[in-house]
Amino acid sequence: MHNPFDPGYYRSEELREFGFEHVGENVQIAKNCTIVGRENISIGDHVRIDGNSTLIATNGKIEFGNRVHIHSYCQIGGRGGVTFEDFANLASGCLVYTASDDISGRYMVGGVVPPNCTRPKIAPVHFKRHATAFARCTILPGVCMEEGAVACAHSLVSQSVPQWTIVSGSPAEHRISRSRRMLSLEALVEEVGRIAA
């Protein structure tokens, strides 16, 4: 019996038929996601994108490394380019923007205004290895979440976050440093993967 409350996931084999730039092994994307510009999206191994997430890559690339998890209700705008390196994550409801309108009043705003009437800031966003944004964070154009960087829930991240640093607030500010123990756990994950293969 079909369960209407569980739309399920597309797997690597199916996804490769949909025109993505690249799809690795053991990829899962929820069937109720909205994805535009598949030809500009590259996905590594062991990647999962959960339900009701939106990826827009019509004018820029979105690249996922290995073992990346995008939780439900995330939105990623790839106009300026977005990169998620290995083990990077977004928790539920995160927003990642690579373009933002000039609201000074000297230019118009909106996606249906002629381009010569707007002046958006367009800049890439980069999540390096083990970088994570927790629930409902907003990441603005030009931000680099350095290796191991974390943004706590509901943070507005407008500046790059140094490696192994935890930030929070609106705007996000440095709070504490983060342990690097997971680097030894990363080696364990890779070893388990080799044994399973």
PDB file of C-alpha atoms in Angstrom:
ATOM      1  CA  MET A   1       0.000   0.000   0.000  1.00  0.00           C
ATOM      2  CA  HIS A   2       1.280   3.459  -0.937  1.00  0.00           C
ATOM      3  CA  ASN A   3       1.910   5.691   2.078  1.00  0.00           C
ATOM      4  CA  PRO A   4       0.961   9.287   1.137  1.00  0.00           C
ATOM      5  CA  PHE A   5       2.847  10.646   4.150  1.00  0.00           C
ATOM      6  CA  ASP A   6       6.189   9.216   3.001  1.00  0.00           C
ATOM      7  CA  PRO A   7       7.158  10.397  -0.486  1.00  0.00           C
ATOM      8  CA  GLY A   8      10.420   8.445  -0.305  1.00  0.00           C
ATOM      9  CA  TYR A   9      13.821   9.112  -1.881  1.00  0.00           C
ATOM     10  CA  TYR A  10      15.347   8.955  -5.322  1.00  0.00           C
ATOM     11  CA  ARG A  11      18.573   6.902  -5.289  1.00  0.00           C
ATOM     12  CA  SER A  12      21.793   7.269  -7.267  1.00  0.00           C
ATOM     13  CA  GLU A  13      20.690   5.055 -10.161  1.00  0.00           C
ATOM     14  CA  GLU A  14      17.522   7.090 -10.780  1.00  0.00           C
ATOM     15  CA  LEU A  15      19.190  10.439 -10.156  1.00  0.00           C
ATOM     16  CA  ARG A  16      21.806   9.794 -12.847  1.00  0.00           C
ATOM     17  CA  GLU A  17      18.999   9.721 -15.403  1.00  0.00           C
ATOM     18  CA  PHE A  18      17.743  13.193 -14.439  1.00  0.00           C
ATOM     19  CA  GLY A  19      20.593  15.247 -15.922  1.00  0.00           C
ATOM     20  CA  PHE A  20      22.712  16.168 -12.883  1.00  0.00           C
ATOM     21  CA  GLU A  21      26.327  17.119 -13.647  1.00  0.00           C
ATOM     22  CA  HIS A  22      27.519  14.248 -11.441  1.00  0.00           C
ATOM     23  CA  VAL A  23      25.919  11.802  -9.000  1.00  0.00           C
ATOM     24  CA  GLY A  24      28.097   9.620  -6.782  1.00  0.00           C
ATOM     25  CA  GLU A  25      27.324   6.410  -4.919  1.00  0.00           C
ATOM     26  CA  ASN A  26      24.676   6.032  -2.208  1.00  0.00           C
ATOM     27  CA  VAL A  27      22.972   9.384  -2.875  1.00  0.00           C
ATOM     28  CA  GLN A  28      19.432   9.970  -1.600  1.00  0.00           C
ATOM     29  CA  ILE A  29      17.246  12.961  -2.507  1.00  0.00           C
ATOM     30  CA  ALA A  30      13.705  13.203  -1.188  1.00  0.00           C
ATOM     31  CA  LYS A  31      11.100  13.039  -3.933  1.00  0.00           C
ATOM     32  CA  ASN A  32       9.353  16.189  -2.697  1.00  0.00           C
ATOM     33  CA  CYS A  33      12.393  18.461  -3.144  1.00  0.00           C
ATOM     34  CA  THR A  34      12.407  21.259  -5.711  1.00  0.00           C
ATOM     35  CA  ILE A  35      15.562  21.243  -7.839  1.00  0.00           C
ATOM     36  CA  VAL A  36      16.183  23.645 -10.724  1.00  0.00           C
ATOM     37  CA  GLY A  37      19.339  23.645 -12.871  1.00  0.00           C
ATOM     38  CA  ARG A  38      20.284  20.001 -12.336  1.00  0.00           C
ATOM     39  CA  GLU A  39      23.005  20.251 -14.981  1.00  0.00           C
ATOM     40  CA  ASN A  40      24.852  22.654 -12.643  1.00  0.00           C
ATOM     41  CA  ILE A  41      24.679  20.401  -9.575  1.00  0.00           C
ATOM     42  CA  SER A  42      27.437  17.919  -8.702  1.00  0.00           C
ATOM     43  CA  ILE A  43      26.892  15.391  -5.896  1.00  0.00           C
ATOM     44  CA  GLY A  44      29.561  13.222  -4.257  1.00  0.00           C
ATOM     45  CA  ASP A  45      29.155   9.904  -2.421  1.00  0.00           C
ATOM     46  CA  HIS A  46      26.908   9.264   0.599  1.00  0.00           C
ATOM     47  CA  VAL A  47      24.908  12.499   0.232  1.00  0.00           C
ATOM     48  CA  ARG A  48      21.343  12.887   1.527  1.00  0.00           C
ATOM     49  CA  ILE A  49      18.980  15.783   0.849  1.00  0.00           C
ATOM     50  CA  ASP A  50      15.778  15.620   2.874  1.00  0.00           C
ATOM     51  CA  GLY A  51      12.209  16.617   2.110  1.00  0.00           C
ATOM     52  CA  ASN A  52      10.917  19.991   0.992  1.00  0.00           C
ATOM     53  CA  SER A  53      14.394  21.372   0.350  1.00  0.00           C
ATOM     54  CA  THR A  54      14.950  23.681  -2.619  1.00  0.00           C
ATOM     55  CA  LEU A  55      18.095  23.914  -4.755  1.00  0.00           C
ATOM     56  CA  ILE A  56      18.271  26.601  -7.452  1.00  0.00           C
ATOM     57  CA  ALA A  57      21.304  26.392  -9.753  1.00  0.00           C
ATOM     58  CA  THR A  58      20.145  28.029 -12.974  1.00  0.00           C
ATOM     59  CA  ASN A  59      22.940  30.637 -13.032  1.00  0.00           C
ATOM     60  CA  GLY A  60      25.627  29.066 -10.862  1.00  0.00           C
ATOM     61  CA  LYS A  61      26.937  25.765  -9.554  1.00  0.00           C
ATOM     62  CA  ILE A  62      26.109  23.832  -6.401  1.00  0.00           C
ATOM     63  CA  GLU A  63      28.705  21.219  -5.465  1.00  0.00           C
ATOM     64  CA  PHE A  64      28.397  18.600  -2.737  1.00  0.00           C
ATOM     65  CA  GLY A  65      31.408  16.623  -1.546  1.00  0.00           C
ATOM     66  CA  ASN A  66      31.134  13.271   0.245  1.00  0.00           C
ATOM     67  CA  ARG A  67      28.972  12.505   3.288  1.00  0.00           C
ATOM     68  CA  VAL A  68      27.041  15.768   3.158  1.00  0.00           C
ATOM     69  CA  HIS A  69      23.582  15.951   4.751  1.00  0.00           C
ATOM     70  CA  ILE A  70      21.059  18.669   3.886  1.00  0.00           C
ATOM     71  CA  HIS A  71      18.124  18.391   6.283  1.00  0.00           C
ATOM     72  CA  SER A  72      14.511  19.202   5.458  1.00  0.00           C
ATOM     73  CA  TYR A  73      13.206  22.614   4.404  1.00  0.00           C
ATOM     74  CA  CYS A  74      16.604  24.039   3.428  1.00  0.00           C
ATOM     75  CA  GLN A  75      16.922  26.507   0.552  1.00  0.00           C
ATOM     76  CA  ILE A  76      20.145  26.893  -1.420  1.00  0.00           C
ATOM     77  CA  GLY A  77      20.500  29.592  -4.058  1.00  0.00           C
ATOM     78  CA  GLY A  78      23.455  28.835  -6.295  1.00  0.00           C
ATOM     79  CA  ARG A  79      23.691  31.995  -8.407  1.00  0.00           C
ATOM     80  CA  GLY A  80      27.130  32.888  -7.027  1.00  0.00           C
ATOM     81  CA  GLY A  81      28.183  29.269  -6.507  1.00  0.00           C
ATOM     82  CA  VAL A  82      27.907  27.071  -3.410  1.00  0.00           C
ATOM     83  CA  THR A  83      30.377  24.403  -2.305  1.00  0.00           C
ATOM     84  CA  PHE A  84      29.899  21.866   0.479  1.00  0.00           C
ATOM     85  CA  GLU A  85      33.090  19.946   1.195  1.00  0.00           C
ATOM     86  CA  ASP A  86      33.122  16.496   2.823  1.00  0.00           C
ATOM     87  CA  PHE A  87      31.138  16.105   6.066  1.00  0.00           C
ATOM     88  CA  ALA A  88      29.545  19.572   5.799  1.00  0.00           C
ATOM     89  CA  ASN A  89      25.909  19.829   6.906  1.00  0.00           C
ATOM     90  CA  LEU A  90      22.845  22.056   6.999  1.00  0.00           C
ATOM     91  CA  ALA A  91      20.238  21.430   9.697  1.00  0.00           C
ATOM     92  CA  SER A  92      16.522  21.962   9.077  1.00  0.00           C
ATOM     93  CA  GLY A  93      15.306  25.223   7.615  1.00  0.00           C
ATOM     94  CA  CYS A  94      18.652  26.796   6.716  1.00  0.00           C
ATOM     95  CA  LEU A  95      18.823  29.440   3.989  1.00  0.00           C
ATOM     96  CA  VAL A  96      21.959  29.848   1.864  1.00  0.00           C
ATOM     97  CA  TYR A  97      22.065  32.957  -0.322  1.00  0.00           C
ATOM     98  CA  THR A  98      24.705  33.783  -2.923  1.00  0.00           C
ATOM     99  CA  ALA A  99      22.890  36.846  -4.268  1.00  0.00           C
ATOM    100  CA  SER A 100      21.263  39.717  -2.399  1.00  0.00           C
ATOM    101  CA  ASP A 101      19.590  42.814  -3.816  1.00  0.00           C
ATOM    102  CA  ASP A 102      20.871  46.353  -3.222  1.00  0.00           C
ATOM    103  CA  ILE A 103      18.150  47.872  -1.017  1.00  0.00           C
ATOM    104  CA  SER A 104      19.594  51.406  -0.888  1.00  0.00           C
ATOM    105  CA  GLY A 105      16.830  52.709  -3.154  1.00  0.00           C
ATOM    106  CA  ARG A 106      19.241  53.519  -5.987  1.00  0.00           C
ATOM    107  CA  TYR A 107      18.257  50.259  -7.701  1.00  0.00           C
ATOM    108  CA  MET A 108      15.145  48.163  -8.024  1.00  0.00           C
ATOM    109  CA  VAL A 109      14.781  44.786  -6.321  1.00  0.00           C
ATOM    110  CA  GLY A 110      13.227  41.532  -7.435  1.00  0.00           C
ATOM    111  CA  GLY A 111      13.776  38.639  -9.784  1.00  0.00           C
ATOM    112  CA  VAL A 112      11.553  39.903 -12.613  1.00  0.00           C
ATOM    113  CA  VAL A 113      13.087  43.381 -12.916  1.00  0.00           C
ATOM    114  CA  PRO A 114      15.379  43.940 -15.946  1.00  0.00           C
ATOM    115  CA  PRO A 115      19.011  43.235 -14.962  1.00  0.00           C
ATOM    116  CA  ASN A 116      20.213  46.770 -15.775  1.00  0.00           C
ATOM    117  CA  CYS A 117      17.792  48.115 -13.112  1.00  0.00           C
ATOM    118  CA  THR A 118      19.248  46.030 -10.268  1.00  0.00           C
ATOM    119  CA  ARG A 119      22.651  45.660  -8.641  1.00  0.00           C
ATOM    120  CA  PRO A 120      22.691  42.522  -6.516  1.00  0.00           C
ATOM    121  CA  LYS A 121      25.679  41.474  -4.488  1.00  0.00           C
ATOM    122  CA  ILE A 122      26.705  38.111  -5.943  1.00  0.00           C
ATOM    123  CA  ALA A 123      29.383  36.084  -4.147  1.00  0.00           C
ATOM    124  CA  PRO A 124      30.058  32.380  -3.504  1.00  0.00           C
ATOM    125  CA  VAL A 125      29.373  30.537  -0.266  1.00  0.00           C
ATOM    126  CA  HIS A 126      31.774  27.815   0.852  1.00  0.00           C
ATOM    127  CA  PHE A 127      31.304  25.213   3.573  1.00  0.00           C
ATOM    128  CA  LYS A 128      34.644  23.530   4.209  1.00  0.00           C
ATOM    129  CA  ARG A 129      35.108  20.084   5.778  1.00  0.00           C
ATOM    130  CA  HIS A 130      33.019  19.513   8.915  1.00  0.00           C
ATOM    131  CA  ALA A 131      31.404  22.960   8.710  1.00  0.00           C
ATOM    132  CA  THR A 132      27.796  23.010   9.904  1.00  0.00           C
ATOM    133  CA  ALA A 133      24.905  25.424  10.153  1.00  0.00           C
ATOM    134  CA  PHE A 134      22.248  24.447  12.663  1.00  0.00           C
ATOM    135  CA  ALA A 135      18.480  24.929  12.427  1.00  0.00           C
ATOM    136  CA  ARG A 136      17.161  27.987  10.620  1.00  0.00           C
ATOM    137  CA  CYS A 137      20.495  29.710  10.069  1.00  0.00           C
ATOM    138  CA  THR A 138      20.768  32.237   7.271  1.00  0.00           C
ATOM    139  CA  ILE A 139      24.062  32.343   5.377  1.00  0.00           C
ATOM    140  CA  LEU A 140      24.659  35.459   3.256  1.00  0.00           C
ATOM    141  CA  PRO A 141      26.679  35.917   0.033  1.00  0.00           C
ATOM    142  CA  GLY A 142      30.455  35.698   0.348  1.00  0.00           C
ATOM    143  CA  VAL A 143      30.547  33.691   3.583  1.00  0.00           C
ATOM    144  CA  CYS A 144      33.143  30.959   4.016  1.00  0.00           C
ATOM    145  CA  MET A 145      32.495  28.534   6.845  1.00  0.00           C
ATOM    146  CA  GLU A 146      36.061  27.384   7.390  1.00  0.00           C
ATOM    147  CA  GLU A 147      36.949  23.825   8.404  1.00  0.00           C
ATOM    148  CA  GLY A 148      34.992  22.751  11.487  1.00  0.00           C
ATOM    149  CA  ALA A 149      33.133  26.073  11.784  1.00  0.00           C
ATOM    150  CA  VAL A 150      29.628  25.967  13.298  1.00  0.00           C
ATOM    151  CA  ALA A 151      26.769  28.460  13.264  1.00  0.00           C
ATOM    152  CA  CYS A 152      24.282  27.852  16.087  1.00  0.00           C
ATOM    153  CA  ALA A 153      20.533  27.740  15.475  1.00  0.00           C
ATOM    154  CA  HIS A 154      18.822  30.909  14.182  1.00  0.00           C
ATOM    155  CA  SER A 155      22.122  32.688  13.487  1.00  0.00           C
ATOM    156  CA  LEU A 156      22.487  35.282  10.744  1.00  0.00           C
ATOM    157  CA  VAL A 157      25.936  34.699   9.262  1.00  0.00           C
ATOM    158  CA  SER A 158      27.159  37.667   7.230  1.00  0.00           C
ATOM    159  CA  GLN A 159      30.929  37.259   7.766  1.00  0.00           C
ATOM    160  CA  SER A 160      33.189  34.276   7.232  1.00  0.00           C
ATOM    161  CA  VAL A 161      33.647  32.022  10.269  1.00  0.00           C
ATOM    162  CA  PRO A 162      37.186  30.953  11.276  1.00  0.00           C
ATOM    163  CA  GLN A 163      38.067  27.274  11.473  1.00  0.00           C
ATOM    164  CA  TRP A 164      36.910  25.306  14.513  1.00  0.00           C
ATOM    165  CA  THR A 165      34.907  28.255  15.836  1.00  0.00           C
ATOM    166  CA  ILE A 166      31.293  28.309  17.063  1.00  0.00           C
ATOM    167  CA  VAL A 167      29.295  31.468  16.339  1.00  0.00           C
ATOM    168  CA  SER A 168      25.750  32.466  17.230  1.00  0.00           C
ATOM    169  CA  GLY A 169      23.393  35.411  17.145  1.00  0.00           C
ATOM    170  CA  SER A 170      22.096  37.936  14.666  1.00  0.00           C
ATOM    171  CA  PRO A 171      24.550  39.010  13.452  1.00  0.00           C
ATOM    172  CA  ALA A 172      26.588  35.935  14.366  1.00  0.00           C
ATOM    173  CA  GLU A 173      29.514  36.509  16.727  1.00  0.00           C
ATOM    174  CA  HIS A 174      32.318  34.277  18.005  1.00  0.00           C
ATOM    175  CA  ARG A 175      31.384  32.343  21.129  1.00  0.00           C
ATOM    176  CA  ILE A 176      33.785  29.467  21.771  1.00  0.00           C
ATOM    177  CA  SER A 177      36.273  27.205  20.043  1.00  0.00           C
ATOM    178  CA  ARG A 178      35.344  23.700  18.944  1.00  0.00           C
ATOM    179  CA  SER A 179      37.113  20.385  19.589  1.00  0.00           C
ATOM    180  CA  ARG A 180      38.966  18.776  16.674  1.00  0.00           C
ATOM    181  CA  ARG A 181      38.408  15.226  17.934  1.00  0.00           C
ATOM    182  CA  MET A 182      36.174  14.443  14.972  1.00  0.00           C
ATOM    183  CA  LEU A 183      39.207  14.429  12.696  1.00  0.00           C
ATOM    184  CA  SER A 184      40.200  11.087  14.254  1.00  0.00           C
ATOM    185  CA  LEU A 185      36.584   9.918  13.868  1.00  0.00           C
ATOM    186  CA  GLU A 186      36.726  10.878  10.190  1.00  0.00           C
ATOM    187  CA  ALA A 187      39.548   8.382   9.724  1.00  0.00           C
ATOM    188  CA  LEU A 188      37.361   5.736  11.388  1.00  0.00           C
ATOM    189  CA  VAL A 189      34.466   6.505   9.032  1.00  0.00           C
ATOM    190  CA  GLU A 190      36.735   6.092   6.029  1.00  0.00           C
ATOM    191  CA  GLU A 191      38.135   2.823   7.388  1.00  0.00           C
ATOM    192  CA  VAL A 192      34.608   1.440   7.924  1.00  0.00           C
ATOM    193  CA  GLY A 193      33.783   2.425   4.336  1.00  0.00           C
ATOM    194  CA  ARG A 194      36.806   0.543   3.004  1.00  0.00           C
ATOM    195  CA  ILE A 195      35.926  -2.564   5.015  1.00  0.00           C
ATOM    196  CA  ALA A 196      32.311  -2.498   3.782  1.00  0.00           C
ATOM    197  CA  ALA A 197      33.425  -2.182   0.148  1.00  0.00           C
TER     198      ALA A 197
END
